[in-house]
PDB file of C-alpha atoms and ligand atoms in Angstrom:
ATOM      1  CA  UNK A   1      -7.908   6.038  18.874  1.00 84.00           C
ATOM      2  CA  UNK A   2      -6.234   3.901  16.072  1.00 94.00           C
ATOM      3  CA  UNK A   3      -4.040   5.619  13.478  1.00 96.00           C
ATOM      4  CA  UNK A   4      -6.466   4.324  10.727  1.00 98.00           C
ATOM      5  CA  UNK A   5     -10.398   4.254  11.391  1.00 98.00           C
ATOM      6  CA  UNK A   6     -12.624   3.388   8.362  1.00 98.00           C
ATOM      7  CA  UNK A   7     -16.283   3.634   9.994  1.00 98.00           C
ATOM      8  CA  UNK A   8     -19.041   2.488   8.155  1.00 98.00           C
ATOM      9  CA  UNK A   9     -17.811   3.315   4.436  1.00 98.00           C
ATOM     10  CA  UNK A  10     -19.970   2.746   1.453  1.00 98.00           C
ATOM     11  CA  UNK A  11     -18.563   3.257  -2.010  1.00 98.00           C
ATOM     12  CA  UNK A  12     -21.460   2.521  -4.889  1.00 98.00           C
ATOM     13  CA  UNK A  13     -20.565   2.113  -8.204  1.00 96.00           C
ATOM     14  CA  UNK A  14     -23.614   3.391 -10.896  1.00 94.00           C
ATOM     15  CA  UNK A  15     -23.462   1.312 -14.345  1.00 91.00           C
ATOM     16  CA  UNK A  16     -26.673   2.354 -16.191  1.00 93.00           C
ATOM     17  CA  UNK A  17     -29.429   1.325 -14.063  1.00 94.00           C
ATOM     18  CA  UNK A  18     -27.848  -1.207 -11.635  1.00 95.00           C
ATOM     19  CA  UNK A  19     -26.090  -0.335  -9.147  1.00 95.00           C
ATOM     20  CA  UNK A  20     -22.897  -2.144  -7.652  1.00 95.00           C
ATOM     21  CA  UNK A  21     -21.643  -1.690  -3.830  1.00 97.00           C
ATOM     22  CA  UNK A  22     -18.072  -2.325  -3.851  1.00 98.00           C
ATOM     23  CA  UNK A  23     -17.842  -1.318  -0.495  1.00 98.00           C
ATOM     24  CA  UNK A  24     -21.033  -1.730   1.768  1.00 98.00           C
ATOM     25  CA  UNK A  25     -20.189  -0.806   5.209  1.00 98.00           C
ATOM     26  CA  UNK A  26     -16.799  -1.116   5.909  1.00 98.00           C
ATOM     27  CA  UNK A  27     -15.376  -0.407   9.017  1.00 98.00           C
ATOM     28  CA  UNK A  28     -12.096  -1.457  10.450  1.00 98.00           C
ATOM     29  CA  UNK A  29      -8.936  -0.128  12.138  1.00 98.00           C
ATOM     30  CA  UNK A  30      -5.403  -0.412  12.002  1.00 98.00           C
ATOM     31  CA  UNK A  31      -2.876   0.830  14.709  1.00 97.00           C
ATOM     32  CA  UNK A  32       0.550   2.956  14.064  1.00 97.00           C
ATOM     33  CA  UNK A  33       3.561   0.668  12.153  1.00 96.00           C
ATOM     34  CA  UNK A  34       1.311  -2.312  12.151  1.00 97.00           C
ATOM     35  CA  UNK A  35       1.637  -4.318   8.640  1.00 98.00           C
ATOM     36  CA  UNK A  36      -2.390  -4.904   7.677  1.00 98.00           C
ATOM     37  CA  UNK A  37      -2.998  -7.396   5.226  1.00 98.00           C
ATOM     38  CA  UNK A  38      -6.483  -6.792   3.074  1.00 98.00           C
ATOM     39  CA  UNK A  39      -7.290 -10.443   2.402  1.00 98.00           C
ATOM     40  CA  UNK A  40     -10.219 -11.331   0.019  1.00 97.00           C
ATOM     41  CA  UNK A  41     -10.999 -12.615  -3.391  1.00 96.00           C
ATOM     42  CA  UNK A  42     -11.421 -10.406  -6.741  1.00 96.00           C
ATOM     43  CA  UNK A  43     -14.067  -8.321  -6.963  1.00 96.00           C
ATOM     44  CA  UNK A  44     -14.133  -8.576  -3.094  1.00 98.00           C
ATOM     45  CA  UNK A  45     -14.270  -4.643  -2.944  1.00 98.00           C
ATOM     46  CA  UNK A  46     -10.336  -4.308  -1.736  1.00 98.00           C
ATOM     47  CA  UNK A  47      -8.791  -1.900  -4.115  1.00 97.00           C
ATOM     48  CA  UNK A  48     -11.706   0.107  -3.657  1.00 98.00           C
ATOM     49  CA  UNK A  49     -10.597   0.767  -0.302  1.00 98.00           C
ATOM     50  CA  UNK A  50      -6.703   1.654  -0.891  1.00 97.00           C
ATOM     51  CA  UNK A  51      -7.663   3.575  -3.029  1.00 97.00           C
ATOM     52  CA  UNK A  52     -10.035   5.911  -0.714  1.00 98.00           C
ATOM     53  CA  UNK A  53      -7.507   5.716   1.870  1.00 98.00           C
ATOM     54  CA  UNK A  54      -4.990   6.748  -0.408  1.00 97.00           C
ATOM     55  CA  UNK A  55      -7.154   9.794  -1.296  1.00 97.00           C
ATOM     56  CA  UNK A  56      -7.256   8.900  -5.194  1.00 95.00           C
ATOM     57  CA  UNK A  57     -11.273   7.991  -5.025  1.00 95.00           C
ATOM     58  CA  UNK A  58     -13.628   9.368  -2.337  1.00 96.00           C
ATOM     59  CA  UNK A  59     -16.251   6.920  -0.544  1.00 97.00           C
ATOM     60  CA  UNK A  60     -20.316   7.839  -0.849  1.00 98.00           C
ATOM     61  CA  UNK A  61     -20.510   7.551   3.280  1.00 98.00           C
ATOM     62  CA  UNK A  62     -18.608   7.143   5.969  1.00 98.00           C
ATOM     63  CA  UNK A  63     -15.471   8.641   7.663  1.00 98.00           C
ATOM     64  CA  UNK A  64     -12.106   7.777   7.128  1.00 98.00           C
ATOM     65  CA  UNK A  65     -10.232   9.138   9.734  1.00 98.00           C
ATOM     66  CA  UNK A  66      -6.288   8.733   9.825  1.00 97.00           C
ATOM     67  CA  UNK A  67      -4.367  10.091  12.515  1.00 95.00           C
ATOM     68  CA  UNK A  68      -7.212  11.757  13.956  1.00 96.00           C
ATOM     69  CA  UNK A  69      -8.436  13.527  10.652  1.00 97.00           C
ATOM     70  CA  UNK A  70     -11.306  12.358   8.532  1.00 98.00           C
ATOM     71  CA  UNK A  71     -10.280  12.716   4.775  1.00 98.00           C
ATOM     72  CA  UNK A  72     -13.543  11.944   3.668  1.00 98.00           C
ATOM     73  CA  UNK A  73     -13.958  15.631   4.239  1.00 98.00           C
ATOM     74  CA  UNK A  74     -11.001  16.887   2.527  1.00 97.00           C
ATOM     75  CA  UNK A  75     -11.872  18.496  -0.958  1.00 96.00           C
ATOM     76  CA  UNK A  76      -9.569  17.999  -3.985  1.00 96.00           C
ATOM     77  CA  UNK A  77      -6.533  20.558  -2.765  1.00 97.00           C
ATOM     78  CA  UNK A  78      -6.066  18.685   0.838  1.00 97.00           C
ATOM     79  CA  UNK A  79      -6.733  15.281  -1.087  1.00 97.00           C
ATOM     80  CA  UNK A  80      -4.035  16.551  -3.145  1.00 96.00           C
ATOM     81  CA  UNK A  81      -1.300  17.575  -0.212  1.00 96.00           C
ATOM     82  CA  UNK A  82      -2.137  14.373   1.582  1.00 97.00           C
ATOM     83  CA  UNK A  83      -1.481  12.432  -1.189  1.00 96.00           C
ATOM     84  CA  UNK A  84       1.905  13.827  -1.834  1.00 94.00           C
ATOM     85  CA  UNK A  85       3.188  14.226   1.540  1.00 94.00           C
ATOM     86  CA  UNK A  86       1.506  11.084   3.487  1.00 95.00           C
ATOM     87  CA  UNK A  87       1.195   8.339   1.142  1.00 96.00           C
ATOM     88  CA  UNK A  88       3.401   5.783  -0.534  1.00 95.00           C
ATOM     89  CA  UNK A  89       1.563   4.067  -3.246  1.00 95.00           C
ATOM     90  CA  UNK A  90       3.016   0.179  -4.461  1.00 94.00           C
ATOM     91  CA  UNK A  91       1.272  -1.196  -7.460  1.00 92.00           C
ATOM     92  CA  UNK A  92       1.409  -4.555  -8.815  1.00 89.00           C
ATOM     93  CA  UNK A  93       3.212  -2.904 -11.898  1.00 88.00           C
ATOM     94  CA  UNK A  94       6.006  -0.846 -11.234  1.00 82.00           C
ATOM     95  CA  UNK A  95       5.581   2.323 -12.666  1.00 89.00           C
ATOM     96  CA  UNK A  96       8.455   3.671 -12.830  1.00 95.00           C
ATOM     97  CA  UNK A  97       9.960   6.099 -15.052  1.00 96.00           C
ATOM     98  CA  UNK A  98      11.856   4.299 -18.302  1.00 96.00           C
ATOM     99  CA  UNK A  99      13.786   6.732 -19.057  1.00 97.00           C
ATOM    100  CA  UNK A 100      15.023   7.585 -15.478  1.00 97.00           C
ATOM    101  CA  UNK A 101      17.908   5.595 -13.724  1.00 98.00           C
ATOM    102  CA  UNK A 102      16.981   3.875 -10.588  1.00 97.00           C
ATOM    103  CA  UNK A 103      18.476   6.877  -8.794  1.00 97.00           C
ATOM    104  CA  UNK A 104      16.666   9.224 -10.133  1.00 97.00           C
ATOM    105  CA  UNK A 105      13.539   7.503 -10.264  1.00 97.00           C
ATOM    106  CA  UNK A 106      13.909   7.835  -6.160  1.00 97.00           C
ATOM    107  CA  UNK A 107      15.233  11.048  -6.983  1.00 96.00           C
ATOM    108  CA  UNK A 108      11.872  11.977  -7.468  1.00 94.00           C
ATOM    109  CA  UNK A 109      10.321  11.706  -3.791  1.00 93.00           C
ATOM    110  CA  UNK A 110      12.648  14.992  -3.461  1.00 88.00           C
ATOM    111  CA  UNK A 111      10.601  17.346  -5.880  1.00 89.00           C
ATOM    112  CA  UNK A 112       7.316  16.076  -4.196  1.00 92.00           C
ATOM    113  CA  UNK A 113       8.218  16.367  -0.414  1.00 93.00           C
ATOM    114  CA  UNK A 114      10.878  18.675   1.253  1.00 90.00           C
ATOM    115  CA  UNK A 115      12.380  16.082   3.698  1.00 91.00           C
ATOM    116  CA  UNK A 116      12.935  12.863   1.496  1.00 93.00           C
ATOM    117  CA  UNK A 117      15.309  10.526   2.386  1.00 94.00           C
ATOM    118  CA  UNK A 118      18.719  10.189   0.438  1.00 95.00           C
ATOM    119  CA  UNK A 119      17.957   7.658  -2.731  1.00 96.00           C
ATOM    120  CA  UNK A 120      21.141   5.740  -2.580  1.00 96.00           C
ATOM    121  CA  UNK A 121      20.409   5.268   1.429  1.00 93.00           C
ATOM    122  CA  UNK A 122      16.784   3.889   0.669  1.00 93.00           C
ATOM    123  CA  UNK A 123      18.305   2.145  -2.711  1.00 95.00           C
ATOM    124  CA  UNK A 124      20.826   0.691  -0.227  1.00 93.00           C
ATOM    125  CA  UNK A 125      18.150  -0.508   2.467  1.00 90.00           C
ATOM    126  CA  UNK A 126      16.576  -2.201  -0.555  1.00 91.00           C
ATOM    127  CA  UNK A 127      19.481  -4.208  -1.349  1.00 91.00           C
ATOM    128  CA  UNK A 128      19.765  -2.298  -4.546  1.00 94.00           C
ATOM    129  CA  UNK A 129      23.494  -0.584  -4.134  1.00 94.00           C
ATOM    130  CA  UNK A 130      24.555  -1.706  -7.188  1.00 96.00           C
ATOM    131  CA  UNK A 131      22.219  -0.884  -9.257  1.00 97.00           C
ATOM    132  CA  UNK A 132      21.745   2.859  -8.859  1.00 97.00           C
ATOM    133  CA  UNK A 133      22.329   4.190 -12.589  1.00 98.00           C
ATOM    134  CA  UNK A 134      20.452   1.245 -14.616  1.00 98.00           C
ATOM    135  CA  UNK A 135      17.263   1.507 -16.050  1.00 98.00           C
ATOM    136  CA  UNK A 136      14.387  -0.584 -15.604  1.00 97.00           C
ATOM    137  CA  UNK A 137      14.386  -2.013 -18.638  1.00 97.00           C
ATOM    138  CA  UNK A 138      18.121  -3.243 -16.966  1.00 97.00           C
ATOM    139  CA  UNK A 139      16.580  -4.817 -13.867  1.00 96.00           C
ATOM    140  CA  UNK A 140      14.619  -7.625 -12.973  1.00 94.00           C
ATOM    141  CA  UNK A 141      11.170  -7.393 -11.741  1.00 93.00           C
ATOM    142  CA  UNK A 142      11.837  -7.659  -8.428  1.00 93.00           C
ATOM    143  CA  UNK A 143      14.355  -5.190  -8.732  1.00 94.00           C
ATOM    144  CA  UNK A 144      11.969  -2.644 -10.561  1.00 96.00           C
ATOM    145  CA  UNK A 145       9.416  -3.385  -7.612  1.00 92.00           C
ATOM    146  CA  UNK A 146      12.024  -2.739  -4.909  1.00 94.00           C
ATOM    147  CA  UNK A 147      12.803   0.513  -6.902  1.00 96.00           C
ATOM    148  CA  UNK A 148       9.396   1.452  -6.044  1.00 96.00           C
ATOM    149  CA  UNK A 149       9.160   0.473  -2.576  1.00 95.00           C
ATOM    150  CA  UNK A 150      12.219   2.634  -2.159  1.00 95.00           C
ATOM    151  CA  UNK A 151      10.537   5.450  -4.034  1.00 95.00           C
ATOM    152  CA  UNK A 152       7.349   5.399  -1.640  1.00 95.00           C
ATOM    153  CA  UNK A 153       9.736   5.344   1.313  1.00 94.00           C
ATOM    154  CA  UNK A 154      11.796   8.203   0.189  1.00 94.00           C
ATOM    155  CA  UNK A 155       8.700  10.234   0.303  1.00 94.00           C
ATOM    156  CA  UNK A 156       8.788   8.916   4.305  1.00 93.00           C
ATOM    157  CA  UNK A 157       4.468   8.665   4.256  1.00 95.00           C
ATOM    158  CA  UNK A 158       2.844   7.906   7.279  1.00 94.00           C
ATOM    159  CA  UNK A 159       1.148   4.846   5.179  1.00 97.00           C
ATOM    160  CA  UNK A 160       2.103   2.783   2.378  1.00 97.00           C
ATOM    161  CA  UNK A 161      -0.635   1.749   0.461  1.00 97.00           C
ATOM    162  CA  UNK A 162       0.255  -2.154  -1.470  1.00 97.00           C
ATOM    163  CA  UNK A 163      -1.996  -3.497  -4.053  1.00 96.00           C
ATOM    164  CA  UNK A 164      -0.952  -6.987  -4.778  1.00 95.00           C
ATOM    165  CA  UNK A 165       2.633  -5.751  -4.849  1.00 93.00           C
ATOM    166  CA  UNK A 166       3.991  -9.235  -5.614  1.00 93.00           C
ATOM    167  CA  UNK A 167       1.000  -9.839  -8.040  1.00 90.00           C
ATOM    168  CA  UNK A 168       4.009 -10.023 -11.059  1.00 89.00           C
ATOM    169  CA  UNK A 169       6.732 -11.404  -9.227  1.00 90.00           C
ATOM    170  CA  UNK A 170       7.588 -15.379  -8.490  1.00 89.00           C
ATOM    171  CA  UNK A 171       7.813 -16.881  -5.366  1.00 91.00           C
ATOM    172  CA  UNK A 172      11.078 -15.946  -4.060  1.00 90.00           C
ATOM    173  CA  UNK A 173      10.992 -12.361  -5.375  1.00 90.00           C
ATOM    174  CA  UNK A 174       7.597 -11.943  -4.114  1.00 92.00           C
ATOM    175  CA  UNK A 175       9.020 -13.129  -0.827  1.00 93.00           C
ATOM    176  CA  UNK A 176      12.071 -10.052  -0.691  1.00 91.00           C
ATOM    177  CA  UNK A 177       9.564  -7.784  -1.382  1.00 93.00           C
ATOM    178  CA  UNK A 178       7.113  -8.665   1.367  1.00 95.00           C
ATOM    179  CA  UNK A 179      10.334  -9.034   3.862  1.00 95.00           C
ATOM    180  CA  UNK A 180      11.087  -5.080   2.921  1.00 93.00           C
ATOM    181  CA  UNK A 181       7.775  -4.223   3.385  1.00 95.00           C
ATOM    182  CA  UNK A 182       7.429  -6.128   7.029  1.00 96.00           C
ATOM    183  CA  UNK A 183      11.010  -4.767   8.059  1.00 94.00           C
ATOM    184  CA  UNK A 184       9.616  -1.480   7.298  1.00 93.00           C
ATOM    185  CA  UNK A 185       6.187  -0.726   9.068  1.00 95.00           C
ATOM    186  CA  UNK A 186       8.815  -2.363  11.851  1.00 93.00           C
ATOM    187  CA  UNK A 187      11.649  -0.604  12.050  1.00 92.00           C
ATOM    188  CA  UNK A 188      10.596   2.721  10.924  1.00 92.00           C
ATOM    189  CA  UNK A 189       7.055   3.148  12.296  1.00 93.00           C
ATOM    190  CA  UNK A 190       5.317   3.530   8.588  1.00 96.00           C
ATOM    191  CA  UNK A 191       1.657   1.787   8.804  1.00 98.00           C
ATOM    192  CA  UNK A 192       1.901  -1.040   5.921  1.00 98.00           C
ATOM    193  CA  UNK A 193      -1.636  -2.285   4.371  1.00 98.00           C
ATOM    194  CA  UNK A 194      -0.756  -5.192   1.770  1.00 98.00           C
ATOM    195  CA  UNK A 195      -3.564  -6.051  -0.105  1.00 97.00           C
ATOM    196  CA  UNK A 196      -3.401  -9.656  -1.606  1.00 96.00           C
ATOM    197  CA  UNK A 197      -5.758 -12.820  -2.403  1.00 93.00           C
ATOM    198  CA  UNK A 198      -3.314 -14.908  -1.319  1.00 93.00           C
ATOM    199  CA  UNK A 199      -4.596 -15.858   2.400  1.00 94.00           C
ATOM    200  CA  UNK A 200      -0.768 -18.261   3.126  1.00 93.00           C
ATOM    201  CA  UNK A 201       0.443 -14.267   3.337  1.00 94.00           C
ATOM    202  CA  UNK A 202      -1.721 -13.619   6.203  1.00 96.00           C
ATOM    203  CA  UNK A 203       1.003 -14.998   9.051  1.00 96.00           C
ATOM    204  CA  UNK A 204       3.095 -12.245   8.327  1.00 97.00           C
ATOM    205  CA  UNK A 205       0.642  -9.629   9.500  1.00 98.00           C
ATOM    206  CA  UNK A 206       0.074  -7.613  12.686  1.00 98.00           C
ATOM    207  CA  UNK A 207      -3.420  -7.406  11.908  1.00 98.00           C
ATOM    208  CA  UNK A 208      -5.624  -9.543   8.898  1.00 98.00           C
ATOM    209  CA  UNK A 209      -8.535  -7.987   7.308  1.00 98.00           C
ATOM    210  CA  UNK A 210     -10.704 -10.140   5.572  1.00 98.00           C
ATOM    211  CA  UNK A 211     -13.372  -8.557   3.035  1.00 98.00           C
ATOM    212  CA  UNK A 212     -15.415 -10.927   0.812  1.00 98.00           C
ATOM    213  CA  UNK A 213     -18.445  -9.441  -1.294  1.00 98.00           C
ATOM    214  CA  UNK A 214     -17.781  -5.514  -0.473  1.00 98.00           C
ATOM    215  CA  UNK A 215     -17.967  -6.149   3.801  1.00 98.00           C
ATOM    216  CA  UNK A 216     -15.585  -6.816   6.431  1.00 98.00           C
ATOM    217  CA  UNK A 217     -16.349 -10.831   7.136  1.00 98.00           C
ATOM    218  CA  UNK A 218     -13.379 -11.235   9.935  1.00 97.00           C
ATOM    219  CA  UNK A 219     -10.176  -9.389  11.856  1.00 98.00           C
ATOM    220  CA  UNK A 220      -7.921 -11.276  13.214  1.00 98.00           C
ATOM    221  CA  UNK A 221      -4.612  -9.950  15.329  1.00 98.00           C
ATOM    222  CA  UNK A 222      -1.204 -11.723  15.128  1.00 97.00           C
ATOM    223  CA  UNK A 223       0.805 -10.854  18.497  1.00 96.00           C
ATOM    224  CA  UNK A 224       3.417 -12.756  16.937  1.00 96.00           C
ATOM    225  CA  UNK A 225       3.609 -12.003  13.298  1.00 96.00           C
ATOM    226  CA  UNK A 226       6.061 -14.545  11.307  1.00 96.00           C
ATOM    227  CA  UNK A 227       9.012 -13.367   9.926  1.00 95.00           C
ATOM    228  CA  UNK A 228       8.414 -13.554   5.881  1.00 95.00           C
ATOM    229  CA  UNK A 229      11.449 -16.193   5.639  1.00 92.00           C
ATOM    230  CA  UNK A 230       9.428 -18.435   7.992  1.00 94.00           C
ATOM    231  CA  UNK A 231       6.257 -18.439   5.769  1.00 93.00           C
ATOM    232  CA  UNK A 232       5.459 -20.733   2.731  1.00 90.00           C
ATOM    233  CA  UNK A 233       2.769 -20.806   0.509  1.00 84.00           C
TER     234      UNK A 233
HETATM  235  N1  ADP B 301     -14.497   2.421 -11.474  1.00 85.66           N
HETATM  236  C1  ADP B 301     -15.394   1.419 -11.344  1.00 85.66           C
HETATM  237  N2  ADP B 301     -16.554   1.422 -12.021  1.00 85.66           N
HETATM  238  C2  ADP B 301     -17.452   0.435 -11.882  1.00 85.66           C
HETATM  239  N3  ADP B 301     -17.282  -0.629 -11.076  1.00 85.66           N
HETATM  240  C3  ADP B 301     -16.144  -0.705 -10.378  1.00 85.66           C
HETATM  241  C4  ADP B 301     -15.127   0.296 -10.475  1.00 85.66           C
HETATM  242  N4  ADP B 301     -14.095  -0.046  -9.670  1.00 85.66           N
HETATM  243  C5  ADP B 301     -14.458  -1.205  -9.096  1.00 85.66           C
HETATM  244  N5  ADP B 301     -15.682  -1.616  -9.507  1.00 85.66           N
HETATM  245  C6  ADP B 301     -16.399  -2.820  -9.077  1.00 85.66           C
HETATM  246  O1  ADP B 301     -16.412  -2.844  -7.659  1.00 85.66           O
HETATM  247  C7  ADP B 301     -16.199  -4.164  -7.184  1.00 85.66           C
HETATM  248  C8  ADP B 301     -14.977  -4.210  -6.305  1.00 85.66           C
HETATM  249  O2  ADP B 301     -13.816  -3.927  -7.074  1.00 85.66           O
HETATM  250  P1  ADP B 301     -12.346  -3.857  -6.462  1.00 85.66           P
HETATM  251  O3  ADP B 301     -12.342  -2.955  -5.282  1.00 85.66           O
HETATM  252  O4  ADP B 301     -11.420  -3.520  -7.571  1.00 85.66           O
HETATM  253  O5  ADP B 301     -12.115  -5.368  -5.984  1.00 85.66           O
HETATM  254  P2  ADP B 301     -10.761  -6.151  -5.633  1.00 85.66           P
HETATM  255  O6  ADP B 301      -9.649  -5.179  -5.563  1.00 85.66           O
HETATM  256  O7  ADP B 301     -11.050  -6.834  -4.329  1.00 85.66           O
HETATM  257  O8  ADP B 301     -10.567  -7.160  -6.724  1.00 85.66           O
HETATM  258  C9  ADP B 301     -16.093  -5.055  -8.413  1.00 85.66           C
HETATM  259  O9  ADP B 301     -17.360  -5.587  -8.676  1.00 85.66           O
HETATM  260  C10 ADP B 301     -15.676  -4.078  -9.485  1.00 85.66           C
HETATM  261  O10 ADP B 301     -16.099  -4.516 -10.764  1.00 85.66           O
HETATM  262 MG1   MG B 302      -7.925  -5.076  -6.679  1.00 85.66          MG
END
């Protein structure tokens, strides 16, 4: 069985009397380490589905089954323990702490999980060596965003959850960030889902998930996935 199952998820949104599917029937898998890209245009229903398989919103039907558990079962105190221990979240803001260095922004992974990773090791694997005691306010936006990345890795999730991480960020920056978050899934196992509505992205994926008007329209598989250098959109 693959790492990540969604089967048949429905997610309805109630707005007075009408009614809005954001998700209407999605299924789709995703195997250990792969980098998944979530492809589709706004509205499409895609952030609705992070954000049920990052346990912060539960689906109406369906199972969501990740390494062989369905979390659409768990209530609110195992949504809450798989959240903190499996789970790396990447927004397209950074959300960070201000008035924590970079350090200890990473520092943080540590008082949520038992066996983080050291933050100058992950700040170092994010190319950010340098910068360890500045604030964000003191780094770029690609460096607050690679801050983050090395935040969620600290935490060392099974998944890393991405919604439109580059969605701030110009085309080269956006470009380091998607590099880190291909050389991760790769060399350290983690399942990577990128979501993005930016379809020249797709190439760097193991696997593409396209959703368009809350449903899964296509999956394709990349046996070769391009490097991120070798991409451009
Ligand atoms: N909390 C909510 N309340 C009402 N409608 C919502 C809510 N969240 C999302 N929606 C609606 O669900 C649909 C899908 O939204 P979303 O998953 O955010 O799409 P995407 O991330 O692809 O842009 C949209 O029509 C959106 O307006
Ligand atoms: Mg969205």
């Amino acid at each position: 069985m693959a790492y990540i199952n969604v089967i048949d998820e429905y997610k309805r949104y109630h707005m007075g009397d009408t009614t809005i599917a954001a998700n209407d029937g999605i299924s789709f898998s995703v195997e250990k380490g792969e980098v998944a890209v979530i492809l589709g245009p706004s509205g499409a229903g895609k952030s609705t589905v992070l954000n049920i398989l990052g346990g912060m919103d539960s689906c109406d039907e369906g199972e969501i089954v990740i390494d062989g558990t369905d979390i659409a079962k768990y209530n609110e105190k195992q949504l809450t323990t798989y959240r903190r221990n499996d789970v790396g979240f990447v927004f397209q803001f950074y959300n960070l702490v201000p008035n924590l260095t970079a350090k200890e922004n990473v520092e943080l992974a540590s008082q949520i999980v038992s066996d983080a990773l050291d933050p100058e090791d992950v700040l170092k694997s994010v190319g950010l060596s340098e910068r360890l005691d500045n604030f964000p306010a003191q780094l770029s936006g690609g460096e607050q965003q690679r801050v983050t990345i090395a935040r969620a890795i600290a935490k060392r999730p099974k998944l890393l959850l991405c919604d439109e991480p580059t969605g701030a960020l110009d085309y080269e920056t956006g470009k380091q960030i998607l590099t880190i978050l291909q050389d991760t899934a790769h060399n350290t196992g983690t399942t990577v889902l990128i979501i993005t509505h930016n379809s020249a992205i797709a190439p760097m994926a193991d696997r593409v998930i396209r959703i368009n008007d809350a449903k899964v329209r296509n999956v394709t598989i990349n046996d070769e996935p391009k490097p991120v250098a070798e991409i451009e959109w």
